[in-house]
XYZ file of C-alpha atoms in Angstrom:
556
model
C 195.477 107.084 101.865
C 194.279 110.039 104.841
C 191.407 110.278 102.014
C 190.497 106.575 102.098
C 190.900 106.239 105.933
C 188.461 109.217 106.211
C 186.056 108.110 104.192
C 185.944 104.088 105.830
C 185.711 106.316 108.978
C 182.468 108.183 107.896
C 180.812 104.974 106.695
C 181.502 103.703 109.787
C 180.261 106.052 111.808
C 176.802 105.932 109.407
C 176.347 102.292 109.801
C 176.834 102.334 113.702
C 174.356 105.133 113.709
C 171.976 103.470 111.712
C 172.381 100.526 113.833
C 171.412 102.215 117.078
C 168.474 103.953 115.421
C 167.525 100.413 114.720
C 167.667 99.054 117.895
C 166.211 102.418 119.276
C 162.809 101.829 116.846
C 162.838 97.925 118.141
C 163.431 98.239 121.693
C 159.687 98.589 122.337
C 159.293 95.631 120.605
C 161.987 93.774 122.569
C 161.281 95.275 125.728
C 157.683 93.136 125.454
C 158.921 90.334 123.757
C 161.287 89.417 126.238
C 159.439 88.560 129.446
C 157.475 85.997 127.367
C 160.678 84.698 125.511
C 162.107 84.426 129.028
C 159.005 83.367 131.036
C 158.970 79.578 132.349
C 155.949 78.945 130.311
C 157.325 79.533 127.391
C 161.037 77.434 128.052
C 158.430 74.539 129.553
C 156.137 74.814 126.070
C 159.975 74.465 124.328
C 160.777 71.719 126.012
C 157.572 69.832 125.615
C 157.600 70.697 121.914
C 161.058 69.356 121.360
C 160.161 66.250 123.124
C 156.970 65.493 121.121
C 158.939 66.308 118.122
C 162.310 63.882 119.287
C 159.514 61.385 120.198
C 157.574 60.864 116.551
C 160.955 61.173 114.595
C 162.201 57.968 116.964
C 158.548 56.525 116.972
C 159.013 56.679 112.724
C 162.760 55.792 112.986
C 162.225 52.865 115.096
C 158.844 51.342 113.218
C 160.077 48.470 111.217
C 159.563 44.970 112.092
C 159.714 42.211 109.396
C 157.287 39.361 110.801
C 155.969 35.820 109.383
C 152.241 35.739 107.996
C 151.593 31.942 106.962
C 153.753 31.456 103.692
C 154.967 35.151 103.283
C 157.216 37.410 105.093
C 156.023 41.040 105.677
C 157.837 43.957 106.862
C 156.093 46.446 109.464
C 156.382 49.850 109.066
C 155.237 53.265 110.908
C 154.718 56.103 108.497
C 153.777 60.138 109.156
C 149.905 60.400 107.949
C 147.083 63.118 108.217
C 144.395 60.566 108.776
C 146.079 57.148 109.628
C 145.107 54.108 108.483
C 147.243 50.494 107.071
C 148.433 50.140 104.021
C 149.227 46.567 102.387
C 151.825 46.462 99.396
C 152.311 43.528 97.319
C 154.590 44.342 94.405
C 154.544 44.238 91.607
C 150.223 43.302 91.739
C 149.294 46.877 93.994
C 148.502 47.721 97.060
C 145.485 48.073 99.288
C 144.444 50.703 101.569
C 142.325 50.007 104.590
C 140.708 52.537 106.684
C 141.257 50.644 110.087
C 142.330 53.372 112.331
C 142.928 57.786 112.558
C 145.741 59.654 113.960
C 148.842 61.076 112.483
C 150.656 57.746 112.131
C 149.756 54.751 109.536
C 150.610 51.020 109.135
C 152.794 49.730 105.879
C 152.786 45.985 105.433
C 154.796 45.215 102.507
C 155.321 41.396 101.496
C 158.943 41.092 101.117
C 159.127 37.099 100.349
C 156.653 34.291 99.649
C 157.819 30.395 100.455
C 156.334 28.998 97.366
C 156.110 25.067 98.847
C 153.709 26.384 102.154
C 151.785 28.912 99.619
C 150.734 25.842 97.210
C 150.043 23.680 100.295
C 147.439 26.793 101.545
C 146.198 26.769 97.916
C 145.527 22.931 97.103
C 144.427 22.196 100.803
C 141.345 23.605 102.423
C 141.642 22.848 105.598
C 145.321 24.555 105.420
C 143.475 27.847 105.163
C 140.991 27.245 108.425
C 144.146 26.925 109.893
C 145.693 29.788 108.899
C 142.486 31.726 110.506
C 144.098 31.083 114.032
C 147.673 30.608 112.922
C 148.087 34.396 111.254
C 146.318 36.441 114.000
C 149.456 35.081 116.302
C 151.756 36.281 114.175
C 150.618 39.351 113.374
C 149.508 39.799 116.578
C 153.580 38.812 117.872
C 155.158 41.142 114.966
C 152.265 44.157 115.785
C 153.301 44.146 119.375
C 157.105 43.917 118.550
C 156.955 47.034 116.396
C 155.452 49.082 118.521
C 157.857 48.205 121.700
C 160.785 48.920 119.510
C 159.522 52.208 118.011
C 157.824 52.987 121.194
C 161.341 52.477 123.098
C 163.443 54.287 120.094
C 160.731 57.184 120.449
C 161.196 57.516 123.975
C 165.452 57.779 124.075
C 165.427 60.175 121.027
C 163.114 62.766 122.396
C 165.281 62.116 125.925
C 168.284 62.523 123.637
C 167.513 65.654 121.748
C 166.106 67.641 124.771
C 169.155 66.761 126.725
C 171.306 68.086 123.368
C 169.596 71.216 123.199
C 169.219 72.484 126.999
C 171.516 70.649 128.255
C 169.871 69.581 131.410
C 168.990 66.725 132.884
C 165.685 67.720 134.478
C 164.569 69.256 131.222
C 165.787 66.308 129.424
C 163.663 64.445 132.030
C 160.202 66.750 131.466
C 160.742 66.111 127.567
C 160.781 62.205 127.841
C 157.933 62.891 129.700
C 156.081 64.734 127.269
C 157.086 61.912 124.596
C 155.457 59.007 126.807
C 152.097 61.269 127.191
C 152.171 61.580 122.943
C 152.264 58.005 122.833
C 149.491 57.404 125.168
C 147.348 60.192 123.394
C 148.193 58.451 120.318
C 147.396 55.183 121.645
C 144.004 55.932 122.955
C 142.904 57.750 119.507
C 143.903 54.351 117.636
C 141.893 52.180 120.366
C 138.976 55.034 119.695
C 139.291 54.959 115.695
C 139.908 51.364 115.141
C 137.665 49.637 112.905
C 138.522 46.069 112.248
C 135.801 45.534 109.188
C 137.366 48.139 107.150
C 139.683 45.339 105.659
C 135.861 44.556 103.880
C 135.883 47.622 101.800
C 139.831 47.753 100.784
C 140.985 50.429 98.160
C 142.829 48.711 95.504
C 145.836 50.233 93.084
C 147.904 47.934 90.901
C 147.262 46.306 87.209
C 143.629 45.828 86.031
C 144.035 42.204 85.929
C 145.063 41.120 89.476
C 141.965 43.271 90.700
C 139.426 40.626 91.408
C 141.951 38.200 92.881
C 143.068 40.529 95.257
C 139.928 41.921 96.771
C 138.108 38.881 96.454
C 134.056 39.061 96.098
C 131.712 41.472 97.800
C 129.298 39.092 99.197
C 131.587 36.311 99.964
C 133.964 39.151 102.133
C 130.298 39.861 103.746
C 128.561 36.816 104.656
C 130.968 34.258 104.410
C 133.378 36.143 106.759
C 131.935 37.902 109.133
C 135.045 37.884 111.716
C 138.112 39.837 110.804
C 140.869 37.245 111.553
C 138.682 34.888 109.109
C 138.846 38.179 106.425
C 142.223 38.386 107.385
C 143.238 34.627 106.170
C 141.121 34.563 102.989
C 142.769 37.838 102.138
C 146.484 36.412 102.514
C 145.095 33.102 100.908
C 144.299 35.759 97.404
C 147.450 36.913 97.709
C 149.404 33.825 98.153
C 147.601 32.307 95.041
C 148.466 35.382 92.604
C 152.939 34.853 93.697
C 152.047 31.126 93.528
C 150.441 31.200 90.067
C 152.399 31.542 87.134
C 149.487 32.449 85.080
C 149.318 36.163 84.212
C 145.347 36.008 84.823
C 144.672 33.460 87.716
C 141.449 31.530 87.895
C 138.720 33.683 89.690
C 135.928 31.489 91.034
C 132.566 33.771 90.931
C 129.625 33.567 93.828
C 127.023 31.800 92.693
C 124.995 34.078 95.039
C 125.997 37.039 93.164
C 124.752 39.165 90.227
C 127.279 40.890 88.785
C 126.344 44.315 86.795
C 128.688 46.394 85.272
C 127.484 50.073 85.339
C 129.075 51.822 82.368
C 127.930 55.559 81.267
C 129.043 58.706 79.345
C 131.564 56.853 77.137
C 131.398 59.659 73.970
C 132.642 57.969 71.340
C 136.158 57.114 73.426
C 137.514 53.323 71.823
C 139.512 53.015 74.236
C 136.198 52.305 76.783
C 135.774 48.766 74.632
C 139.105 47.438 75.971
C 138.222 48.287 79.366
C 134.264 47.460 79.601
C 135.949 43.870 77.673
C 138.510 43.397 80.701
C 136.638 44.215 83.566
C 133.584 42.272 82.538
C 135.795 39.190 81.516
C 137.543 39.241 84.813
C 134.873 40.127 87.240
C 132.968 37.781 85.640
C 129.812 40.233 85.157
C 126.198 38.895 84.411
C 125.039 42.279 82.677
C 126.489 45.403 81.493
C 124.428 48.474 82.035
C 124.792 51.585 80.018
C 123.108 54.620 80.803
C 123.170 56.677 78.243
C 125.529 59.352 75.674
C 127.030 55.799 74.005
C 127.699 58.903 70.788
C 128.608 62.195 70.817
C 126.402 64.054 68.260
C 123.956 60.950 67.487
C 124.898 61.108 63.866
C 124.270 58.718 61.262
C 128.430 57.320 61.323
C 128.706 57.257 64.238
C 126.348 54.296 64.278
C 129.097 51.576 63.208
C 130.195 52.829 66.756
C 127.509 50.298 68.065
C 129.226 47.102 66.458
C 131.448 46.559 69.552
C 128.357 46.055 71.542
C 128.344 42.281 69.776
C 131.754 41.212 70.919
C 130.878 41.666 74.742
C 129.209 38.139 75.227
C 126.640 39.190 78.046
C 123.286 41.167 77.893
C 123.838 44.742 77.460
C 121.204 46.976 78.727
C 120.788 50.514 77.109
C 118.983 53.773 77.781
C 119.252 56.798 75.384
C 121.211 59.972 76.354
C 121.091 63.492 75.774
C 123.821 62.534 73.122
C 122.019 59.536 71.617
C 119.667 60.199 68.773
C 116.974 57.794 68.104
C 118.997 56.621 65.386
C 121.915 55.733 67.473
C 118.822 53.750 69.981
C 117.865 51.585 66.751
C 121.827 50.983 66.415
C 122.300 50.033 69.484
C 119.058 47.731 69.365
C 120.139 45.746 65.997
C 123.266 44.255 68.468
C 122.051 40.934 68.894
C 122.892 40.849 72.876
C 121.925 44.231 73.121
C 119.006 45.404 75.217
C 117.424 48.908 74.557
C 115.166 49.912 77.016
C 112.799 52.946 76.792
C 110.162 53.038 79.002
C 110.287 49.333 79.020
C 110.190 46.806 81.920
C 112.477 43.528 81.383
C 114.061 40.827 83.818
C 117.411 40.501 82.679
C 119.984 38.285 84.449
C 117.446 37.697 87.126
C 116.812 41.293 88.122
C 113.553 43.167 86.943
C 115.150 45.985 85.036
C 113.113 49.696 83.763
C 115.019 51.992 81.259
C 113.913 55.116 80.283
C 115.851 57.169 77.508
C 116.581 61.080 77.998
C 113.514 63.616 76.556
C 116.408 65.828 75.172
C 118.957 65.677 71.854
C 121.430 68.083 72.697
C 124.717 67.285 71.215
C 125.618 70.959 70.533
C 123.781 74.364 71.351
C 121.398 74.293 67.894
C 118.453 72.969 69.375
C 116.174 73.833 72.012
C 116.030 71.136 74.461
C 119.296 72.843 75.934
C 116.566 75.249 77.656
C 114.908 72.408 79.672
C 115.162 72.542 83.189
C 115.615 70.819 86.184
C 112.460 70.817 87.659
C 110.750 69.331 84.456
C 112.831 66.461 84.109
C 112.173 65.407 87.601
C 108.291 66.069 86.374
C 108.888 63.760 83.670
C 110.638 61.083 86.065
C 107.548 61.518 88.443
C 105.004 60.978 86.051
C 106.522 57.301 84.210
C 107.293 56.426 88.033
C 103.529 56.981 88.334
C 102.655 55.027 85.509
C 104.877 51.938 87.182
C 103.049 52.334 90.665
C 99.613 51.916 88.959
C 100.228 49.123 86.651
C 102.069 47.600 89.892
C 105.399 46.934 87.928
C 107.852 48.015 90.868
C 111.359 46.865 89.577
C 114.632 45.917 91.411
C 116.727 48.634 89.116
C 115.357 52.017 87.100
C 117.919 53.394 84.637
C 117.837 56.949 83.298
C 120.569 59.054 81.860
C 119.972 61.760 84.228
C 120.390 61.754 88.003
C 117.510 64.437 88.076
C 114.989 62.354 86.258
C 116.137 59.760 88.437
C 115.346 61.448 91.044
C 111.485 61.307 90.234
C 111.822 57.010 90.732
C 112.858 57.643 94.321
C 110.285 55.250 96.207
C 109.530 52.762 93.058
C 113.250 50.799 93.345
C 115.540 50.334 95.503
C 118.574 51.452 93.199
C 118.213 54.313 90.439
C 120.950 54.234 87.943
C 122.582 57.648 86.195
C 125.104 59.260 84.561
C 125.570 62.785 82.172
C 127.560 64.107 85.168
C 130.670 63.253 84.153
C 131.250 62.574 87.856
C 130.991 59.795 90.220
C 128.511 60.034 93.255
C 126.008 58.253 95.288
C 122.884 59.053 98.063
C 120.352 57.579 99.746
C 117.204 59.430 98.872
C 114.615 59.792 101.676
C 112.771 57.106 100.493
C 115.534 54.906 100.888
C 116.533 54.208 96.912
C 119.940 55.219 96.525
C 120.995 56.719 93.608
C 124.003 55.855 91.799
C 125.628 58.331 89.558
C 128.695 56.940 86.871
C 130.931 58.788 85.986
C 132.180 59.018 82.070
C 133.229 55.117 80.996
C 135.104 57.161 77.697
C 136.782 59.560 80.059
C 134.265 62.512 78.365
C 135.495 61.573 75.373
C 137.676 64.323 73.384
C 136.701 66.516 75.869
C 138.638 64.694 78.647
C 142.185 66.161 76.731
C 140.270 69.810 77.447
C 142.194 69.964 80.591
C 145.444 69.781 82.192
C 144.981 66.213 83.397
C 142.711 64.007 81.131
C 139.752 63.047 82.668
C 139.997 59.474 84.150
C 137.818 56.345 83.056
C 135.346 54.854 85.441
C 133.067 52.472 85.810
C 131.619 50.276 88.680
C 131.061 46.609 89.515
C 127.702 46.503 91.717
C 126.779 43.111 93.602
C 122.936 42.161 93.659
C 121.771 39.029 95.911
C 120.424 36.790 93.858
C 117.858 35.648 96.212
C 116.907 39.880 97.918
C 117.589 41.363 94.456
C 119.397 44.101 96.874
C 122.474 45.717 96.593
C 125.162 44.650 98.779
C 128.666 46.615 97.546
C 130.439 47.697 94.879
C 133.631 47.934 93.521
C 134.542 51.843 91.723
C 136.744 51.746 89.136
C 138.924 54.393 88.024
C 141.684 54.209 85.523
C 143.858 57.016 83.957
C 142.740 58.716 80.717
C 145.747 57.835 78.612
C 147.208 54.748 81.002
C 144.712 52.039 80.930
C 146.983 48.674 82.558
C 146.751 50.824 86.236
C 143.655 50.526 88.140
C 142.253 52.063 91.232
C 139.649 50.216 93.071
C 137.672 50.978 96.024
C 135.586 48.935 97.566
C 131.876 49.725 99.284
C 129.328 47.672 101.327
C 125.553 48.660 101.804
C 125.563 49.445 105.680
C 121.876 47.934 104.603
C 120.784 46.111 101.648
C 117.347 44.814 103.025
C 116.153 48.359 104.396
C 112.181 49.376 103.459
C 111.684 51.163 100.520
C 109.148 53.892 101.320
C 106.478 54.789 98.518
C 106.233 58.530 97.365
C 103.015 59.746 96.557
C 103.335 60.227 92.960
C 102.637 64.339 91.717
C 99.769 65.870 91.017
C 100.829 68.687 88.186
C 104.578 69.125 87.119
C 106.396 72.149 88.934
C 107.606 74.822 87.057
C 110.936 75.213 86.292
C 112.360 79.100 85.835
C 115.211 77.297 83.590
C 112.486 76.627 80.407
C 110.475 78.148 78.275
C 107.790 75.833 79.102
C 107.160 75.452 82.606
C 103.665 74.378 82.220
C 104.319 71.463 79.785
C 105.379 67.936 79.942
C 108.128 66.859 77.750
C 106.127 64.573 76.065
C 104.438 68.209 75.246
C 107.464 70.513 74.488
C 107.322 71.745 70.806
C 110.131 70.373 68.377
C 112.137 71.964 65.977
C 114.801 71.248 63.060
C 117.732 74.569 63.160
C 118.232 76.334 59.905
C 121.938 77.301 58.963
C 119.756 80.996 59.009
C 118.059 80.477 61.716
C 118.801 81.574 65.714
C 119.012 79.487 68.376
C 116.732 81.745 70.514
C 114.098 81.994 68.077
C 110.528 80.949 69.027
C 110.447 77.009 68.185
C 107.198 76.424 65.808
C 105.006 73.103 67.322
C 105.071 70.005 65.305
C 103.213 67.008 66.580
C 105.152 64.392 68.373
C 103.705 60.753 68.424
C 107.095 59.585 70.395
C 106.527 61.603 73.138
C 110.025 62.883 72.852
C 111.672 65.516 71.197
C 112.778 65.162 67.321
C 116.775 65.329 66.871
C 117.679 69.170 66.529
């Protein structure tokens, strides 16, 4: 036992010495850490902090509010957010996401109950819904104001609470309701600052496919039919109270007659599944055309033609420009569909808007064949010089269509809208001129290629709104649905800021730039030599020139 004692002794002794070397090595440290852990800037920051921090977690706590909005009840509700905004639930159809405010707190409005007798009055009377215009902004109005007072009060006695908790003083518990009530006025004025009442006009939808067009109503109807928010406001609850009402699983949608509805589809490689949605969405946004631009195959071989067929069984014109993908084989294919419309350096009105399609000047559906080598700069050549050839035969249409954005770039000036795809990915600009070009994404999800990565690579396709008077552009709905899930839907909305702005003319070019990306940067494509691969032969071998009457190059 003397043994044991004597040696808990020694490793006693070790660890206290270790100890105080430790504290010797810190005590710089804590010799200059102190003041400021001690000053009375740093207890009044504390303070402050704690009751900013005691204020939000009341201000969140205390946020619920269930209110009346003509036949429904909703329940209010404060959330923690990045960048704000309101968010309207209505299970089991979705939810809608408005952009009406910033700061780090957003609105929930979840329906909780519908009165089914004062929803089918609203629905079978129309003066019920004028009504409801004045009758709704009340209420929400009423059930707004009472949500904030209670989480506004709540906010206030926790961060009183939790600073008197931790320091134990009332004048400190004082300074930290202070700081609470000068959060909620900062928060207050950046709400007042951010708040945009029209962004219930462009609404971004998620729920099933098929309550989509009931719920955010019609582009141009939202625009010029309600230009006031409470009047947005009412037809919006008047949507919703039809779908609960309903006991249809696709309600009646009544389509603008002021509206042309196109359906921009692109990139859909071969992918089935893209039939059952282009079917849906152009069945239940009631679309007057379907536009495809381009890579409808994968490798633009000779089966892959009875791909084509489904074309047939989509009941509206269905305008087509070759891709990259699409051999001219796969352009006659596509042209036999009797509702199809194949459009290659053509000009047709189609569903009342004056329509140009121009197919791709490459075949590249794998790395055999040379047109893999064109670059940039020559494909914008090539859109120059047919936008040229429109400006001088004074055919200036309302929509050009090319597969890619680049070409389409070289119509800037000649329409107001340029349609694109090959990307793969969903974009849009204004070009200086003023066109805007749109840019699909893949309608097939990039066919096999979408299972490449981790997440398959989402379907999407848009809904665009023409006037049918203007011919301009005034919003569109983007679709996106998951790449294996195709009954969920995400929908955003957009609105031209301004459909009837001047297009400005572009001087067409006088040579074709060079590109440092080809081979042939002095050459049109309607120029570029042709070739067939051997199984023996290289991909970088010098291609041997073969005439070309089509003025694009041969399949590869």
């Amino acid at each position: 036992m003397p043994k044991v004692r004597a040696a808990l002794t020694q490793a006693s002794a070790t660890v206290r010495a270790s100890a105080a070397r430790a504290r010797d090595a810190c005590s710089p440290v804590t010799r200059r850490t102190r003041p400021v852990l001690t000053s009375r800037w740093t207890r009044f920051s504390l303070v402050v902090l704690v009751g900013l921090a005691g204020g939000y977690i009341g201000l969140l706590a205390g946020g619920r509010y269930v209110t009346p909005v003509g036949p429904a009840d909703v329940q209010l509700s404060l959330h923690p957010s990045l960048h704000g905004g309101t968010t309207l639930k209505l299970p089991p159809l979705g939810s809608l996401q408005l952009d009406t405010h910033g700061g780090p707190v957003s609105l929930e409005a979840r329906l909780t109950d519908l009165r089914p007798d004062q929803a089918k009055k609203l629905i079978e009377d129309d003066t019920e819904l004028d009504r409801l215009t004045d009758h709704i902004t009340g209420q929400l109005r009423h059930g707004i104001v009472e949500l904030l007072l209670r989480a506004a009060l709540i906010g206030l006695a926790a961060s009183f609470v939790a600073s008197l908790l931790l320091f134990r003083s009332w004048r400190r518990a004082l300074l930290g309701l202070g700081s609470a009530a000068a959060g909620l006025v900062a928060l207050t004025l950046v709400t007042w600052a951010t708040f945009n009442p029209q962004s219930i006009a462009e609404p971004r939808y998620t729920g099933l496919l098929a309550n989509a067009p009931q719920v955010v109503g019609d582009a141009r109807s939202i625009v010029e039919r309600f230009s006031a928010y409470r009047a947005q406001l009412a037809r919006l609850v008047g949507n919703i109270s039809e779908l609960y009402a309903t006991t249809s699983t696709l309600p009646t949608y009544e389509p603008d007659p002021s509206t042309i509805r196109v359906l921009h589809v692109s990139d859909i490689h071969l992918n089935p599944a893209a039939w059952n949605v282009i079917k849906s969405v152009s069945t239940q946004f009631k679309v007057d055309v379907i536009i495809d631009s381009g890579d409808l195959m994968d490798h633009g071989s000779k089966p892959e033609d009875k791909f084509a067929n489904e074309i047939s069984g989509l009941k509206v014109p269905y305008v087509y420009v070759r891709g990259n993908h699409d051999s001219k084989a796969t352009q006659k294919a596509v042209g036999r569909e009797k509702n199809a419309i194949v459009l290659d350096d053509d000009l047709r009105e189609v569903a009342g808007l004056r329509i140009y399609g121009l197919g791709d000047p490459r075949f590249t559906p794998d790395k055999s064949t040379r047109d893999d080598y064109v670059g940039a700069d020559q494909l914008r050549a090539e859109g120059l010089r047919h936008a040229d050839g429109l400006r001088k035969a004074g055919k200036l249409p309302d929509l050009v269509v090319t597969h890619d954005p680049t070409e389409g770039e070289g119509f800037s000036g000649v329409a107001p809208m340029i349609l694109a795809g090959h990307t793969h990915a969903r974009s849009t600009k204004l070009l200086p001129t003023g066109s805007r070009l749109f840019v699909q994404g893949s309608t097939g999800g990039a066919g096999l290629r979408g299972l490449e990565h981790e997440e398959p690579t989402p379907i999407e396709l848009s809904v665009l709104y023409f006037s049918r008077t203007s011919h301009r552009l005034q919003g569109w709905d983007d679709l996106r649905l998951g790449g294996l899930g195709l009954t969920s839907a995400q929908i955003e909305r957009h609105l031209e800021p301004a459909p009837d702005r001047t297009v400005q003319p572009r001087p067409p070019a006088t040579s074709p730039p060079a590109s440092p990306t080809s081979p042939f940067p002095s050459e049109f494509p309607s120029d570029w030599p042709s070739r067939t691969p051997s199984p023996t032969t290289s991909p970088s071998r010098t291609p041997t020139r073969t005439p070309s009457t089509s003025g694009t190059p041969s399949p590869g």
